[in-house]
Coordinates of C-alpha atoms in Angstrom, one line a residue:
Chain C
M1 CA 25.7 -3.1 -35.2
W2 CA 25.5 -2.5 -31.4
G3 CA 26.2 1.2 -32.0
K4 CA 23.5 1.5 -34.5
S5 CA 20.6 0.3 -32.6
P6 CA 18.8 3.5 -31.1
V7 CA 17.4 1.3 -28.3
I8 CA 20.8 0.0 -27.2
K9 CA 22.3 3.7 -27.5
F10 CA 19.7 5.1 -25.5
L11 CA 20.1 2.4 -22.8
S12 CA 23.8 2.8 -22.7
T13 CA 23.5 6.6 -22.4
L14 CA 21.1 6.4 -19.7
L15 CA 23.3 3.9 -17.8
L16 CA 26.3 6.1 -18.1
F17 CA 24.3 8.9 -16.9
L18 CA 23.0 7.2 -13.9
T19 CA 26.3 5.8 -13.0
L20 CA 28.1 9.0 -13.2
E21 CA 25.2 10.7 -11.4
V22 CA 25.3 8.2 -8.8
I23 CA 29.2 8.5 -8.3
S24 CA 28.6 12.4 -8.2
I25 CA 25.8 12.1 -5.5
S26 CA 27.6 9.6 -3.2
F27 CA 30.8 12.0 -3.4
I28 CA 28.3 14.8 -2.2
S29 CA 26.7 12.7 0.6
S30 CA 30.2 11.6 1.7
E31 CA 31.5 15.3 1.8
S32 CA 28.6 17.2 3.3
I33 CA 26.7 16.2 6.5
F34 CA 23.6 18.1 5.5
Q35 CA 23.1 16.2 2.3
Q36 CA 24.5 13.1 4.1
A37 CA 21.7 13.6 6.6
K38 CA 18.8 14.1 3.8
I39 CA 19.9 11.0 1.9
S40 CA 20.1 8.7 4.8
G41 CA 16.7 10.0 5.9
V42 CA 15.4 9.0 2.3
V43 CA 17.2 5.7 2.5
I44 CA 15.8 5.0 6.3
K45 CA 12.3 5.9 4.9
L46 CA 12.5 3.6 1.9
K47 CA 13.7 0.7 4.1
S48 CA 10.9 1.2 6.5
V49 CA 8.5 1.0 3.7
M50 CA 10.2 -2.3 2.6
D51 CA 10.2 -3.4 6.1
G52 CA 6.5 -2.9 6.4
L53 CA 5.7 -4.6 3.5
A54 CA 7.7 -7.7 4.5
S55 CA 6.2 -7.8 8.0
G56 CA 2.9 -7.4 6.2
V57 CA 3.4 -10.6 4.1
K58 CA 4.9 -12.4 7.2
Y59 CA 1.8 -11.2 9.0
Y60 CA -0.4 -12.8 6.3
F61 CA 1.2 -16.1 6.4
G62 CA 1.1 -16.4 10.1
L63 CA -2.5 -15.6 10.3
Q64 CA -3.6 -19.4 10.3
N65 CA -1.8 -19.6 13.7
V66 CA -3.2 -16.3 14.9
N67 CA -6.8 -18.0 14.0
E68 CA -6.1 -21.1 15.7
M69 CA -5.0 -19.3 19.1
L70 CA -7.9 -17.1 18.8
V71 CA -10.3 -20.0 18.6
R72 CA -8.7 -21.5 21.7
E73 CA -8.7 -18.4 23.3
N74 CA -12.5 -17.8 22.2
L75 CA -13.3 -21.0 23.7
R76 CA -11.6 -20.5 27.0
L77 CA -13.7 -17.2 27.3
L78 CA -16.9 -19.1 26.3
R79 CA -16.2 -21.5 29.2
E80 CA -15.6 -18.9 31.6
N81 CA -18.6 -17.1 30.7
E82 CA -20.8 -20.2 31.3
R83 CA -19.1 -20.7 34.6
L84 CA -19.9 -17.1 35.6
K85 CA -23.4 -17.4 34.3
A86 CA -23.9 -20.4 36.5
F87 CA -22.8 -18.3 39.6
T88 CA -25.3 -15.6 38.7
N89 CA -28.1 -17.9 37.9
T90 CA -28.0 -19.7 41.3
D91 CA -31.0 -17.5 42.6
V92 CA -33.1 -17.6 39.4
D93 CA -36.6 -16.8 39.5
S94 CA -38.7 -19.9 39.6
L95 CA -41.3 -18.6 36.8
S96 CA -38.6 -18.2 34.0
L97 CA -38.3 -21.9 33.3
K98 CA -36.1 -22.2 30.4
I99 CA -35.7 -26.0 29.1
S100 CA -31.9 -25.4 29.1
P101 CA -30.3 -23.4 31.6
S102 CA -27.1 -22.0 29.9
E103 CA -24.6 -23.3 32.4
N104 CA -25.3 -26.7 30.9
F105 CA -23.5 -26.1 27.5
S106 CA -20.1 -26.8 26.7
Y107 CA -18.3 -26.4 23.4
I108 CA -16.0 -28.2 20.8
P109 CA -14.1 -26.1 18.5
A110 CA -13.8 -27.4 15.0
K111 CA -12.7 -26.3 11.5
I112 CA -14.8 -26.2 8.5
I113 CA -13.3 -28.6 5.7
A114 CA -16.2 -28.0 3.4
N115 CA -19.0 -25.3 3.2
S116 CA -21.6 -24.6 0.5
T117 CA -23.9 -21.5 0.3
N118 CA -25.1 -21.5 -3.1
K119 CA -27.7 -24.2 -2.8
L120 CA -31.2 -24.6 -1.2
H121 CA -30.0 -27.2 1.0
N122 CA -26.4 -26.2 2.1
Y123 CA -24.3 -28.3 4.2
L124 CA -21.0 -28.2 6.0
I125 CA -18.5 -30.7 7.0
L126 CA -16.2 -30.2 10.2
N127 CA -13.0 -31.9 11.3
K128 CA -14.4 -33.1 14.6
G129 CA -16.4 -36.4 14.8
R130 CA -17.3 -39.2 17.2
V131 CA -14.1 -39.6 18.8
H132 CA -14.0 -35.8 19.7
G133 CA -17.5 -36.3 21.5
V134 CA -19.7 -35.0 18.7
R135 CA -23.1 -36.6 18.5
K136 CA -26.0 -36.2 16.2
D137 CA -28.3 -33.3 16.5
M138 CA -25.8 -31.0 18.3
G139 CA -26.1 -27.4 17.5
V140 CA -23.2 -25.7 15.6
I141 CA -22.5 -21.9 16.2
S142 CA -19.9 -19.3 15.6
A143 CA -19.5 -16.0 17.8
V144 CA -22.2 -14.0 15.6
G145 CA -24.7 -16.6 14.6
V146 CA -26.2 -20.0 14.3
V147 CA -24.3 -22.1 11.7
G148 CA -26.3 -25.4 11.6
V149 CA -27.2 -28.8 13.3
I150 CA -25.1 -31.8 13.1
S151 CA -26.9 -34.5 11.0
A152 CA -24.2 -37.2 10.4
V153 CA -21.2 -38.3 12.5
S154 CA -18.2 -40.4 11.6
D155 CA -15.4 -41.0 13.6
K156 CA -13.3 -37.9 12.6
Y157 CA -16.0 -35.7 10.9
S158 CA -19.4 -34.7 11.2
Y159 CA -22.0 -33.5 8.7
V160 CA -23.8 -30.2 9.2
I161 CA -27.1 -29.2 7.9
S162 CA -26.4 -25.4 7.4
F163 CA -28.6 -22.8 8.6
L164 CA -28.9 -21.9 5.0
N165 CA -31.3 -24.7 4.4
I166 CA -34.8 -24.3 3.6
N167 CA -35.8 -26.9 5.9
Q168 CA -34.1 -25.6 8.9
S169 CA -35.3 -23.2 11.6
V170 CA -34.0 -21.8 14.5
S171 CA -35.9 -20.4 17.8
A172 CA -35.2 -16.8 17.9
M173 CA -36.1 -13.8 19.8
I174 CA -36.3 -9.9 19.5
K175 CA -34.0 -9.0 22.4
S176 CA -35.8 -5.9 23.1
S177 CA -39.2 -7.1 23.7
G178 CA -38.4 -11.0 24.5
T179 CA -40.7 -12.1 21.8
F180 CA -39.8 -15.3 20.0
G181 CA -40.6 -17.1 17.0
P182 CA -39.0 -19.4 14.4
M183 CA -36.3 -17.9 12.1
I184 CA -36.0 -19.6 8.7
W185 CA -33.9 -19.1 5.9
E186 CA -35.9 -18.3 2.5
G187 CA -33.4 -19.5 0.2
R188 CA -32.6 -16.3 -1.6
R189 CA -29.8 -14.5 -0.2
S190 CA -27.0 -16.0 2.1
D191 CA -27.2 -12.8 4.3
Y192 CA -30.8 -12.4 5.1
A193 CA -33.3 -14.6 7.1
M194 CA -37.0 -14.5 7.9
L195 CA -38.3 -14.5 11.6
K196 CA -41.8 -15.4 11.5
E197 CA -45.0 -15.5 13.8
I198 CA -44.2 -12.4 15.5
P199 CA -47.8 -11.4 17.0
Y200 CA -49.1 -8.2 15.3
H201 CA -49.1 -5.9 18.5
I202 CA -45.5 -6.4 19.5
D203 CA -43.4 -3.3 19.0
F204 CA -40.1 -3.3 17.4
M205 CA -37.7 -1.1 15.6
V206 CA -35.7 -1.4 12.5
G207 CA -32.1 -2.2 13.8
D208 CA -33.2 -4.2 16.8
T209 CA -31.1 -7.0 17.4
V210 CA -32.3 -10.8 17.0
V211 CA -30.7 -13.5 19.4
T212 CA -31.4 -17.1 19.9
S213 CA -34.2 -17.5 22.3
G214 CA -32.7 -20.6 24.4
F215 CA -35.9 -22.6 23.7
S216 CA -34.3 -25.5 22.3
S217 CA -31.8 -28.1 23.5
M218 CA -29.5 -27.2 20.7
F219 CA -28.4 -23.6 21.3
P220 CA -27.9 -21.6 24.2
P221 CA -29.6 -18.4 24.5
D222 CA -28.5 -14.9 23.5
I223 CA -26.3 -15.6 20.6
P224 CA -26.6 -12.7 18.3
L225 CA -28.2 -13.5 15.1
G226 CA -28.8 -10.3 13.2
T227 CA -30.7 -7.1 13.1
I228 CA -34.2 -6.2 12.0
R229 CA -34.2 -4.8 8.4
K230 CA -38.0 -4.6 7.5
S231 CA -41.2 -6.2 8.3
S232 CA -44.6 -7.2 6.5
V233 CA -48.0 -8.2 7.8
T234 CA -49.4 -11.7 7.0
K235 CA -52.6 -13.4 7.7
G236 CA -53.5 -10.0 9.6
S237 CA -52.2 -10.9 12.8
Y238 CA -48.6 -11.8 12.4
N239 CA -45.7 -10.0 11.5
N240 CA -42.9 -11.7 9.1
I241 CA -39.5 -9.7 9.9
Q242 CA -36.7 -9.7 7.7
V243 CA -33.4 -10.1 9.5
K244 CA -29.9 -9.2 8.4
L245 CA -27.7 -11.7 9.6
F246 CA -24.3 -10.9 11.4
Q247 CA -22.8 -14.2 10.0
N248 CA -21.2 -14.2 6.6
F249 CA -21.4 -18.0 5.8
N250 CA -18.8 -17.2 2.8
S251 CA -15.9 -16.4 5.1
L252 CA -16.6 -18.8 7.9
H253 CA -13.6 -21.1 8.8
Y254 CA -14.0 -21.9 12.5
V255 CA -17.2 -23.0 14.6
N256 CA -18.1 -24.2 17.8
I257 CA -20.1 -27.4 18.4
V258 CA -22.6 -26.8 21.2
V259 CA -22.7 -29.9 23.7
N260 CA -25.6 -29.9 25.9
N261 CA -24.6 -31.7 28.9
N262 CA -28.4 -32.4 30.0
K263 CA -29.7 -33.5 26.7
D264 CA -30.3 -37.0 27.8
E265 CA -32.1 -36.1 30.8
L266 CA -34.4 -33.5 28.8
D267 CA -35.1 -36.1 26.2
F268 CA -36.2 -38.3 28.7
I269 CA -38.4 -35.9 30.3
Q270 CA -39.9 -34.9 26.9
R271 CA -40.4 -38.4 26.1
G272 CA -41.9 -39.1 29.3
S273 CA -44.4 -36.0 29.3
N274 CA -45.4 -37.1 25.8
G275 CA -46.0 -40.6 27.0
S276 CA -48.2 -39.4 29.9
V277 CA -50.3 -37.2 27.6
R278 CA -50.7 -39.9 25.3
Chain N
M1 CA 40.7 20.6 -33.2
G2 CA 42.4 17.5 -32.0
R3 CA 42.7 15.5 -28.9
S4 CA 45.4 17.6 -27.6
G5 CA 43.5 20.9 -28.4
N6 CA 40.4 19.6 -26.5
I7 CA 42.7 18.8 -23.5
I8 CA 44.4 22.1 -23.7
L9 CA 40.9 23.9 -23.8
F10 CA 39.6 21.8 -20.8
I11 CA 42.6 22.8 -18.7
S12 CA 42.1 26.4 -19.8
F13 CA 38.6 26.4 -18.7
V14 CA 39.5 24.7 -15.1
I15 CA 42.1 27.7 -14.7
T16 CA 39.3 30.3 -15.6
Q17 CA 36.9 28.6 -13.5
I18 CA 39.2 28.4 -10.4
V19 CA 40.7 32.1 -10.8
L20 CA 37.0 33.5 -11.0
S21 CA 35.3 31.7 -8.4
S22 CA 38.2 31.3 -5.8
L23 CA 40.2 34.7 -6.2
I24 CA 37.0 36.8 -6.4
D25 CA 34.6 36.7 -3.6
F26 CA 31.3 37.7 -4.5
G27 CA 29.4 36.8 -1.5
P28 CA 26.7 34.0 -0.7
L29 CA 24.5 35.3 -3.1
L30 CA 26.3 34.5 -6.3
F31 CA 28.3 31.5 -7.4
I32 CA 30.5 31.6 -10.6
S33 CA 30.4 28.9 -13.2
V34 CA 31.7 29.4 -16.6
Y35 CA 33.0 26.0 -17.4
P36 CA 29.6 25.0 -18.8
L37 CA 30.7 27.1 -21.9
F38 CA 33.3 24.3 -22.6
L39 CA 30.5 21.5 -22.5
L40 CA 28.0 23.3 -24.5
T41 CA 30.4 24.3 -27.4
R42 CA 31.7 20.5 -27.9
P43 CA 31.4 19.9 -31.7
A44 CA 27.9 19.2 -32.7
N45 CA 28.6 15.6 -33.8
T46 CA 30.2 14.5 -30.4
S47 CA 28.2 11.6 -29.0
L48 CA 26.1 12.0 -26.0
N49 CA 28.2 9.5 -24.2
S50 CA 31.4 11.3 -24.8
L51 CA 29.6 14.7 -23.7
L52 CA 28.6 13.0 -20.3
L53 CA 32.2 11.9 -19.6
W54 CA 33.5 15.3 -20.4
A55 CA 30.8 16.7 -18.1
F56 CA 31.7 14.3 -15.4
A57 CA 35.6 15.0 -15.7
M58 CA 35.1 18.6 -15.8
G59 CA 32.6 18.7 -12.8
M60 CA 34.9 16.6 -10.8
V61 CA 38.1 18.6 -11.6
V62 CA 36.2 21.9 -10.8
D63 CA 34.8 20.5 -7.5
Y64 CA 38.3 19.3 -6.5
F65 CA 40.2 22.6 -7.1
T66 CA 37.5 25.2 -6.1
N67 CA 36.4 24.8 -2.6
S68 CA 32.7 23.4 -3.2
I69 CA 31.3 20.2 -2.0
M70 CA 32.7 17.2 -4.1
G71 CA 30.3 16.0 -6.7
I72 CA 27.9 18.8 -6.9
N73 CA 29.1 20.5 -9.9
S74 CA 29.5 17.1 -11.8
A75 CA 25.9 16.0 -10.8
A76 CA 24.8 19.4 -12.3
A77 CA 26.8 19.1 -15.4
L78 CA 25.5 15.6 -16.0
V79 CA 21.9 16.7 -15.7
M80 CA 22.8 19.8 -17.9
T81 CA 24.6 17.7 -20.7
L82 CA 21.8 15.5 -20.8
F83 CA 19.4 18.0 -22.1
Q84 CA 22.0 20.1 -24.1
V85 CA 21.6 18.4 -27.2
R86 CA 18.0 18.6 -27.4
I87 CA 18.2 22.2 -26.4
L88 CA 20.8 22.6 -29.3
R89 CA 18.7 21.0 -31.6
L90 CA 15.8 23.3 -30.8
V91 CA 17.7 26.5 -31.4
S92 CA 19.7 25.6 -34.3
R93 CA 18.5 25.3 -38.1
K94 CA 18.2 22.1 -40.3
G95 CA 21.5 20.7 -41.1
E96 CA 23.7 22.8 -38.8
L97 CA 24.3 20.0 -36.4
D98 CA 25.8 17.5 -39.1
T99 CA 28.8 19.4 -39.3
Q100 CA 31.9 19.1 -37.1
S101 CA 31.3 22.8 -36.2
R102 CA 31.4 24.2 -32.9
P103 CA 28.0 25.6 -31.9
G104 CA 29.4 29.0 -30.8
L105 CA 28.2 32.6 -31.2
R106 CA 29.4 32.9 -35.0
E107 CA 27.3 29.8 -36.0
L108 CA 24.1 30.5 -34.0
G109 CA 24.2 34.3 -33.6
L110 CA 23.5 36.2 -30.6
I111 CA 20.0 35.6 -30.0
R112 CA 20.0 32.0 -30.6
F113 CA 23.3 31.4 -28.7
G114 CA 22.1 33.5 -25.9
V115 CA 18.9 31.5 -25.5
Y116 CA 20.9 28.3 -25.6
I117 CA 23.4 29.3 -23.0
L118 CA 20.6 30.7 -20.9
S119 CA 18.4 27.5 -21.0
A120 CA 21.2 25.2 -20.5
L121 CA 22.6 27.3 -17.4
L122 CA 18.9 27.2 -15.9
I123 CA 19.1 23.5 -15.9
H124 CA 22.5 23.7 -14.5
H125 CA 22.0 26.0 -11.8
T126 CA 18.7 24.5 -10.8
A127 CA 20.5 21.2 -10.4
I128 CA 23.1 22.8 -8.3
S129 CA 20.4 24.3 -6.2
L130 CA 18.6 21.1 -5.7
A131 CA 21.9 19.2 -5.0
E132 CA 22.6 21.7 -2.4
S133 CA 19.3 21.7 -0.6
F134 CA 18.1 18.2 -1.5
G135 CA 14.4 19.4 -1.2
V136 CA 11.8 22.1 -2.0
T137 CA 11.7 24.2 1.1
H138 CA 15.6 25.2 1.0
F139 CA 15.0 25.5 -2.7
I140 CA 12.9 28.3 -2.5
Y141 CA 15.3 30.2 -0.2
N142 CA 17.9 29.4 -2.6
L143 CA 15.9 30.9 -5.5
P144 CA 17.5 34.4 -5.6
R145 CA 20.9 33.1 -5.3
M146 CA 20.2 31.0 -8.4
L147 CA 18.8 33.6 -10.4
I148 CA 21.4 36.3 -9.7
S149 CA 24.0 33.6 -10.6
L150 CA 22.1 32.7 -13.7
F151 CA 22.2 36.3 -14.9
V152 CA 25.8 37.1 -14.1
N153 CA 27.1 33.6 -15.4
T154 CA 25.1 34.0 -18.7
L155 CA 26.6 37.3 -19.1
I156 CA 30.2 36.3 -18.3
I157 CA 29.8 33.4 -20.7
L158 CA 28.8 35.6 -23.6
L159 CA 31.6 38.1 -22.9
I160 CA 34.3 35.2 -22.8
E161 CA 32.6 33.8 -26.1
F162 CA 32.6 37.1 -27.7
G163 CA 36.2 38.1 -26.6
L164 CA 37.9 34.9 -27.0
F165 CA 36.1 32.4 -29.6
Y166 CA 34.1 34.8 -31.6
K167 CA 37.2 36.5 -33.1
N168 CA 39.7 33.6 -33.3
W169 CA 37.4 31.4 -35.0
R170 CA 36.6 33.9 -38.0

């Protein structure tokens, strides 16, 4: 029965051939140094490919630790950056009155545990809450853009209204000219936003960088947001500029919560001035 | 031919191979191998597995007694044997292979036997050259040696077949 099946016959012949051939080649390699060198070269190459694959897999599974390490490192650099800015801003021009001098910001790193990008009112949930010092109305940023604003806080978690929300706006600025206006998301694609109310006479180029203006107590200035893609004129006097965002909301995992150390004071002054006007 | 006859033929071919390749030095451009004739003229109904075992044994013994790298002839003979049945099927007429007959000069005729020997030896010599060089660069430098040997060995094998077996088998 076994001898008659053609598949078994073929396999047995193949096995016999390979066995005998391997014996022959091992004889050759043990006999001759030239062949030995060639064969060991092939074996080493094969081994290095296998090692490369194994280390690639190992590297992939170690990425989470690497990410967390980078987040910590990033935070340390942000803090150092703020500290150095504070040194350079000591003789700042009295005319450039920004509401929030940048040295007043500190950051809380957080990990995203829920994120939506496919609705008109998108939200995120972060793994930091009241016990970590997070409060309502704090800004949330990443290295390449604004992520959103904290809307509700529990003890250990916080709920963020994403920038991808048609009610949300960020004060943004064209870096080359310093012109600012509100940037909003129009609810179409998660990688584009609209910078509005830029006066018609302002010159800008496609590809110019758009950054946060700093005219808000939530976000520090000069966080890169995106580049200008195209523009259209509305009402004859304003440019509406389409901005390609740097931030990819679909691959976002780690963010920083912005803590404005002078927020209470600023709020008090704003309330005070409002009161006096009234 | 019985088992003892096969073994005597095997030993005869080994001795012929040793005498031809060891006692006569043809220089580096020529290596003599006549033992493939033994493998190529096994009876047509021999199974491929036993052909492979014959080839391995023959190659190993030849490697051991001639002064070559151990294993090189057996590796080449195994590769040749793997294709041997297929080539024989191509050159033989329908029904010829079902018999226990020896596929020799008498059964196939000069042209078909010559083509059979030449194509099988081409595979054998290519395998030897590849096993010697283990790569394509040296293989190209080995090409003249391979082609000269192919020509000379085919000639010697045809002569042996004609002189020894052609007449005796009649």
